[in-house]
Amino acid sequence: MSTSQKVDILLLGAGGREHAILAKLAESPRAGKLYVAPGNGGMYGLATKVELDAEDPVAVAGWAREHAIGLVVIGPEAPLVAGVADAVRSAGIPCFGPNGEAAQMEGSKKFAKQVMARAGVPTAAYRSFTDEDECAAYVRQVGGPIVVKADGLAAGKGVIVAQTTEEALEGVHECFGGTFGDAGATVVVEEMMEGPECSLLALTDGKTLVSLATSQDHKRALDGDRGPNTGGMGVYSPVPMVTDEELATMVDIEKRVVAELAAEGITYSGCLYGGFMLTKDGPKVLEFNARFGDPETQVVLPRMKADLVDVFLACDDGTLDAGDVRWDDDWAVSVVLTSAGYPGSYEKGKVITGIEDAEAMDGVTVYHAGTRLDDEGRVLTNGGRVLDVTAVAPTFEKARELAYAACQKIDFDGKTYRSDIGLRCIQGR
Ligand code: AMP
Ligand code: GLY
C-alpha cells in the first residue's frame, strides 16, 4: 500500500484530540501540505488555518476539491453525523471517518442499541421513549439506581446516572424539557452497570478491525470521581487492570458490531470507539462513538508506531492490515488543565505561560484544546478544557510524575486540574 507520493490533508476539528492527530500526521513522510478547520492555538505551527464551516458537507467537499486535497480527516462527531464524510467521498476524495449512516452508532443511542442487540453484544438493558409520561411511569416501575440518557448528541452531558428514583425522574423531566435541545426528544432509560471503565479505540475499513491500546478516561470534574460529568479530565494508557480475556472480549465485540453493520449494508470505516464497563460478568458496552476519543487520543497516538497517513488511507480504501500498527512499551499519562468553573460557565482570554518550559522536559508534549493566538502571537485560553499535558515514560509512575511536574510549569488565571489522574492504576480495581 505504501507509496512515497505525498498527500495534502485537511483536518476538521479544534480540540486536543485534533492536535494529537495533527502531530502524528505531520510525522509521516507522506504528509504534504496540512490544513486545519478551524484548529486551535497549538496547531497553526503545523497546519494552515482554513475558514470553513466544518459541519457543512458541501462546503468541505468543495474546498477539498478546489485545493486538490488527498485526504480529509474528520475529528469530531458533529461533521460525521452531518454527512461530511459522504460528501467528501462522493467528490472522489479519500476520507477518514464513517459516513453519516454509520456514524449513527454515536449519533443515536437507540440505533446503537438496536445494532448491538442484533449483533448479540452485551450492553445495559434499556427502553427508549418519546413520551415523558410513559417514560416517567417506567422509571417509577423499575426504580433507581437507573441511568437516563438524551438520545442524540449532547457533548457528553446528556447522561444522568441516578442513584434514586427521584433523581431519575428529574433527569427525565430535564431531557424532555429541552435542556439538551433536540437530543432530548427521545430518551433512553438504562440498567445501571458497575465496574471500572475502559475505552478501546479501533481502526477499521469496514472488514478488518485493528484495535488500538486501551485507555482510561476520568469523566468527573473533581478528585475522587466526584462532581459533574465533563468531556474528560485526564487519561492514561495502557490500562493494566484489563485482563487478556477482557481485552479479547472487547475486541470481539467491536468486530461483531462492524460485521453486523456490514451485513446490513453499512460500511463502517474510520475509528470505532468502544466505551466499556468491566462488570463482574465481563465487559459490557456503555456507548460507541464514531471517532477518536478526547482525551484518549492524546495518550494512545503518541505510543503508536504507524504511519498515520497510510493507515487512514487504508481505512478508506479497504486495505487495512493488522501489521500496519505496532506499539512501544512506554506508558502515557495526560492531565487536562481546565478553566475555573468548567463544565459550568468560565472566563476566556487569559494569557497562558510556561508551555515551552513544560515541553522542554524529556517525554512531555502539551496538546492544545481550548486555546487561540492573539495578534502578538500569545497563547490565550479559549475554552473549558484548555491544555492536555501529556507525558510518555518507561514506567507508569514516571509518566504520571512527569505529567504533573509539567502542569506546574504552566500558568494561567483560573488554571484548574484533577490531582488524582491515574491513581486508580496504582491502586488497582
Ligand atoms: P455515556 O456518554 O453513555 O458513555 O455515559 C457517560 C458516563 O455515564 C459513562 O462514562 C459512565 O460513567 C456513566 N454511565 C452511562 N451509562 C451507564 C450505565 N448503564 N451504568 C452505569 N454508568 C453509566
Ligand atoms: N473521552 C470521552 C469521549 O471522547 O467521548
PDB file of C-alpha atoms in Angstrom, residues 56 58 91 160 173 180:
ATOM      1  CA  ASP A  56     -21.260  21.805   6.071  1.00  0.00           C
ATOM      2  CA  VAL A  58     -20.987  20.739   0.539  1.00  0.00           C
ATOM      3  CA  ALA A  91     -16.376  14.041  -4.579  1.00  0.00           C
ATOM      4  CA  ILE A 160     -27.918  11.224  34.257  1.00  0.00           C
ATOM      5  CA  HIS A 173     -38.077  15.886  33.042  1.00  0.00           C
ATOM      6  CA  PHE A 180     -30.344  19.081  25.700  1.00  0.00           C
TER       7      PHE A 180
END
